[in-house]
PDB file of C-alpha atoms in Angstrom:
ATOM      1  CA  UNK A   1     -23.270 -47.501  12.822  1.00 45.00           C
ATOM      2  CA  UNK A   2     -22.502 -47.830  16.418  1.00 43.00           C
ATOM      3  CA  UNK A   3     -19.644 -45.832  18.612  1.00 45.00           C
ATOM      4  CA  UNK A   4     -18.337 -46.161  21.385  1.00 45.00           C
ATOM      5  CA  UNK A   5     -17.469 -43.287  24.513  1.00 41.00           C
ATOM      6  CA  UNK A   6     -13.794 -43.223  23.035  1.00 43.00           C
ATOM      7  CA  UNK A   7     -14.316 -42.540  19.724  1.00 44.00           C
ATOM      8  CA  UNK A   8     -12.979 -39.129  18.143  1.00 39.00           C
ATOM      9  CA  UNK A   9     -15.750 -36.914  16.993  1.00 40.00           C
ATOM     10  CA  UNK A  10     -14.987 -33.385  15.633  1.00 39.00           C
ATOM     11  CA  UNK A  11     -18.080 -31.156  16.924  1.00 39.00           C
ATOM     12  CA  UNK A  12     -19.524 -28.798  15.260  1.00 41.00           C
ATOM     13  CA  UNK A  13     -20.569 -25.412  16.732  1.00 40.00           C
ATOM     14  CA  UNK A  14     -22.745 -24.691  19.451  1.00 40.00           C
ATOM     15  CA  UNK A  15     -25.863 -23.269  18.756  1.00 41.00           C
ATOM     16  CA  UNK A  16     -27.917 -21.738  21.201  1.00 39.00           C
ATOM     17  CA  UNK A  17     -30.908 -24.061  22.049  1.00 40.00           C
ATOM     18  CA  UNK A  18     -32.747 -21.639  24.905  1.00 40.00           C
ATOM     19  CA  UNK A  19     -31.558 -19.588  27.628  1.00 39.00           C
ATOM     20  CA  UNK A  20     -29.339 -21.020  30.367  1.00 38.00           C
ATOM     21  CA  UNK A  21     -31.109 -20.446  33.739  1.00 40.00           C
ATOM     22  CA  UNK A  22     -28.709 -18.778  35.995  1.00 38.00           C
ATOM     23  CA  UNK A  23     -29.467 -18.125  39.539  1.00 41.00           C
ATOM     24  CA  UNK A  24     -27.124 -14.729  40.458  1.00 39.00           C
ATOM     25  CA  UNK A  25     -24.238 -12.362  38.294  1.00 38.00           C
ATOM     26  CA  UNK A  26     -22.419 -14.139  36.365  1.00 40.00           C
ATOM     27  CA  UNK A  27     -23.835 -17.385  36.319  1.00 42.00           C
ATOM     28  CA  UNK A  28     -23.276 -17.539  40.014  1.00 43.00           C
ATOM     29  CA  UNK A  29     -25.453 -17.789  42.699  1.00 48.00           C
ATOM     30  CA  UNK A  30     -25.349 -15.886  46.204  1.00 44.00           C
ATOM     31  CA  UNK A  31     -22.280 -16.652  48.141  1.00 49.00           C
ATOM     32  CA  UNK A  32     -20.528 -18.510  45.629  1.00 53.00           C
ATOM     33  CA  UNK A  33     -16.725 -16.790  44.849  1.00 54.00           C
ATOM     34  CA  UNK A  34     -16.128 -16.104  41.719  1.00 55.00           C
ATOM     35  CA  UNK A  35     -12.864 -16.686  40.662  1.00 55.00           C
ATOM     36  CA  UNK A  36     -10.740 -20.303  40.701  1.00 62.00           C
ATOM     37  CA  UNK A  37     -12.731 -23.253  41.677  1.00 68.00           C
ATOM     38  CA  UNK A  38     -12.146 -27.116  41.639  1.00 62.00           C
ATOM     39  CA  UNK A  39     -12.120 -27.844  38.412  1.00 73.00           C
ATOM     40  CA  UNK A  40      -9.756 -24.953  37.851  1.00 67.00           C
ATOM     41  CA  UNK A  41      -6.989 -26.583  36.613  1.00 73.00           C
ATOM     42  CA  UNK A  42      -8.232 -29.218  34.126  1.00 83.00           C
ATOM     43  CA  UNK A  43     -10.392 -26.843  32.470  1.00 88.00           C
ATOM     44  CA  UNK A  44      -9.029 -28.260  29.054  1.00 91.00           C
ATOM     45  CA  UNK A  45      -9.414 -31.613  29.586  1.00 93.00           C
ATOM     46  CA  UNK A  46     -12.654 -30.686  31.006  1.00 93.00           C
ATOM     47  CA  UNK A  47     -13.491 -28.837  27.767  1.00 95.00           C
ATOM     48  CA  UNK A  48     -12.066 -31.377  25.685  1.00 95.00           C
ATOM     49  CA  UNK A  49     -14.244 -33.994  27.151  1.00 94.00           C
ATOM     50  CA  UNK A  50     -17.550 -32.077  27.132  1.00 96.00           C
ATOM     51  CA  UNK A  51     -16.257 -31.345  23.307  1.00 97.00           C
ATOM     52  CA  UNK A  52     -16.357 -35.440  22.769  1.00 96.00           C
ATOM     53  CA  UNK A  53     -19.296 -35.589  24.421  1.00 96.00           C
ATOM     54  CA  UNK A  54     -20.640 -33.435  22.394  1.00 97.00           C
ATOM     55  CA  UNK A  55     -19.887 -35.177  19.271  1.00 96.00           C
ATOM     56  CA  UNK A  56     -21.371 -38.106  20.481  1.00 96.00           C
ATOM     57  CA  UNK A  57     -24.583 -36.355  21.057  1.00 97.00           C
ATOM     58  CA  UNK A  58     -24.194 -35.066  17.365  1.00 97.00           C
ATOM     59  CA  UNK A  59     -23.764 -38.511  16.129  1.00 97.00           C
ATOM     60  CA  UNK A  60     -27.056 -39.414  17.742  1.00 97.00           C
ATOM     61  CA  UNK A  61     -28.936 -36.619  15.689  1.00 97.00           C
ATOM     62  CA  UNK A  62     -27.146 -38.254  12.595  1.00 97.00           C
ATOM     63  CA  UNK A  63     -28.141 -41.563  13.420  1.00 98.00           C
ATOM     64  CA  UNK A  64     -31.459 -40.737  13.763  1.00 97.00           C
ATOM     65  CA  UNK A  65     -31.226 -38.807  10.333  1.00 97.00           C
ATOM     66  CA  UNK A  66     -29.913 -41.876   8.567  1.00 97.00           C
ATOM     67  CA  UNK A  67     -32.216 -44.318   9.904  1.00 97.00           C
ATOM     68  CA  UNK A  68     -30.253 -46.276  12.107  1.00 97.00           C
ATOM     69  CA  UNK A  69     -30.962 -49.391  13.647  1.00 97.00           C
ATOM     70  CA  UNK A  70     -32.967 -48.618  17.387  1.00 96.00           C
ATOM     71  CA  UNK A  71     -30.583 -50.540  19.222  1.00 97.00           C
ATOM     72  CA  UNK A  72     -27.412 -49.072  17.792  1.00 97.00           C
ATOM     73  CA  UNK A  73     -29.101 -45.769  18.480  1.00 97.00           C
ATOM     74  CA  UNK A  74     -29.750 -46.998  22.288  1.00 97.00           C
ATOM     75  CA  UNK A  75     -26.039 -48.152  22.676  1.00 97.00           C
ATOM     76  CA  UNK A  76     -25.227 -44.515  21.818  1.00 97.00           C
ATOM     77  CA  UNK A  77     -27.458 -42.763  23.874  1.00 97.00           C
ATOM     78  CA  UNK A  78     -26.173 -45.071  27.126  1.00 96.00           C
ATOM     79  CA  UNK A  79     -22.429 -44.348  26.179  1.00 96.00           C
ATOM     80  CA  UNK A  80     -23.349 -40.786  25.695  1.00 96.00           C
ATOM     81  CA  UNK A  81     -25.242 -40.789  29.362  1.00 95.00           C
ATOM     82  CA  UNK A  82     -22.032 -43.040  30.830  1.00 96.00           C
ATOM     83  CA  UNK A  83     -19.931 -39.895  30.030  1.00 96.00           C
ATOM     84  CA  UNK A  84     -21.911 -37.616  31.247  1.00 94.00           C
ATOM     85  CA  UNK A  85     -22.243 -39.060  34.094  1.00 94.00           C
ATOM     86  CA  UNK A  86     -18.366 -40.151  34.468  1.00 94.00           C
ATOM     87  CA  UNK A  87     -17.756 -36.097  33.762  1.00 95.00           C
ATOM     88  CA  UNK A  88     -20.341 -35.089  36.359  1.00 93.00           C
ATOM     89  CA  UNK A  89     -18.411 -37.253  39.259  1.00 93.00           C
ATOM     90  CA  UNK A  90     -14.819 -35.998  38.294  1.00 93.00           C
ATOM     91  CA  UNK A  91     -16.620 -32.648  38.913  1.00 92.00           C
ATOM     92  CA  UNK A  92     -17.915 -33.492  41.850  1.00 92.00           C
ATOM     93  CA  UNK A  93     -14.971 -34.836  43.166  1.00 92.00           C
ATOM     94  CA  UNK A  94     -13.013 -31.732  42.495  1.00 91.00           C
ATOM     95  CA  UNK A  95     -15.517 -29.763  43.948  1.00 90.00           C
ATOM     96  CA  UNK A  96     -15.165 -31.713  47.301  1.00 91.00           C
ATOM     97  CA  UNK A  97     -11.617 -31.942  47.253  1.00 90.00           C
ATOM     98  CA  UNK A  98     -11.507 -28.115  46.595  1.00 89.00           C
ATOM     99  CA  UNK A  99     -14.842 -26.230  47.451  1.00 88.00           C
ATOM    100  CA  UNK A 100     -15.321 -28.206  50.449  1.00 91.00           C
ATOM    101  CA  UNK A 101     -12.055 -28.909  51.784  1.00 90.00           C
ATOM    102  CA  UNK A 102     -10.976 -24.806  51.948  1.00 89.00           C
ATOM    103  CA  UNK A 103     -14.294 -24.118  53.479  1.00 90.00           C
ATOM    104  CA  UNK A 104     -13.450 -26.505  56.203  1.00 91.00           C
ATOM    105  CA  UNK A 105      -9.862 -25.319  56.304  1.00 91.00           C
ATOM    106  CA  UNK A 106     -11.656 -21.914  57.256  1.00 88.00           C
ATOM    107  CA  UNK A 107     -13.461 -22.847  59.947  1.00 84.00           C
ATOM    108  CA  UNK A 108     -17.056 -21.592  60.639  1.00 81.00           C
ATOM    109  CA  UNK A 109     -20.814 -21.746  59.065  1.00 84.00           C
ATOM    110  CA  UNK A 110     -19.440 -22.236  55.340  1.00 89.00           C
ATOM    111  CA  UNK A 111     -18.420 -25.482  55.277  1.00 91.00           C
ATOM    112  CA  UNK A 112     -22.045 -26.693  56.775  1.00 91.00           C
ATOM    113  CA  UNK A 113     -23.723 -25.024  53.218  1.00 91.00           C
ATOM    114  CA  UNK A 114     -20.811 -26.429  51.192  1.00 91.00           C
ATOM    115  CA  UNK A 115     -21.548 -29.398  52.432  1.00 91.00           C
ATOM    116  CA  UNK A 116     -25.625 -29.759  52.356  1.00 92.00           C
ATOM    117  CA  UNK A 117     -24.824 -28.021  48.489  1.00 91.00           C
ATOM    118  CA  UNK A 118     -22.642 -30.964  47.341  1.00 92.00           C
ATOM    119  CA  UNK A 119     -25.179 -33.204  49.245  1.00 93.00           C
ATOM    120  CA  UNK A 120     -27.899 -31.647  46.835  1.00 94.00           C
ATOM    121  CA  UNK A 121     -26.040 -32.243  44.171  1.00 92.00           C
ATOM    122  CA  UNK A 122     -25.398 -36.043  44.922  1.00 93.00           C
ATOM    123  CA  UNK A 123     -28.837 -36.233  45.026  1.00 94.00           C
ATOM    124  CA  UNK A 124     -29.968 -34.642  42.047  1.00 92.00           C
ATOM    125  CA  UNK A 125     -26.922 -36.957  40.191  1.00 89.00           C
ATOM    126  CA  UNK A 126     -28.693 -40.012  42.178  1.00 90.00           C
ATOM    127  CA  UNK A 127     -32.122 -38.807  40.067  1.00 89.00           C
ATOM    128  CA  UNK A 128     -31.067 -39.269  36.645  1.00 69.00           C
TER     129      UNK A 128
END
């Protein structure tokens, strides 16, 4: 059984696998507005997509449950890691074009740590 990034998968729910480390209230940390951000408006494709993703990662667990061949298994697991990755770079993207892009509309000291932030980011991205 092999699939592909496109294919349709209808996820299951989420359980909770450990806490999610968060670094300020609300899952934000210090100086970071709460309220609309980049990826603001496609929130539901955004969802959608991690939903797919999901479903992939689901069918992985399956495959592994039914014995699967190693390679089929491997072809999954880099489709699955392609769309992560393809998801973290539209983010990114709409973080610059948003985040970034007001903070230099503002003027000032912001836009120098929106900048090094996104350049952290890049980096861990470059990591993986």
């Amino acid at each position: 059984m092999t699939t592909t990034e496109t294919d349709q998968v209808t996820p299951e729910p989420v359980e909770a696998v450990g806490p999610v480390e968060t670094t300020g209230a609300a899952g934000h940390e210090p100086g970071h507005e709460q309220g609309v951000h980049g990826y603001h408006k496609q929130k539901d494709e955004h969802l959608k997509r991690l939903r797919r993703i999901e479903g992939q990662i689901r069918g992985l667990q399956r495959m592994v449950d039914e014995d699967v061949y190693c390679i089929d298994i491997l072809t999954q697991v880099s489709a699955s890691t392609k769309a992560l990755q393809s998801f973290a770079l539209q983010l990114l993207e709409e973080h610059l074009r948003h985040c970034v892009a007001d903070a230099a509309a503002k003027g000032g000291d912001d836009v120098d740590a929106k900048v090094e932030e996104a350049t952290k980011a890049i980096a861990r991205m470059m990591r993986t």
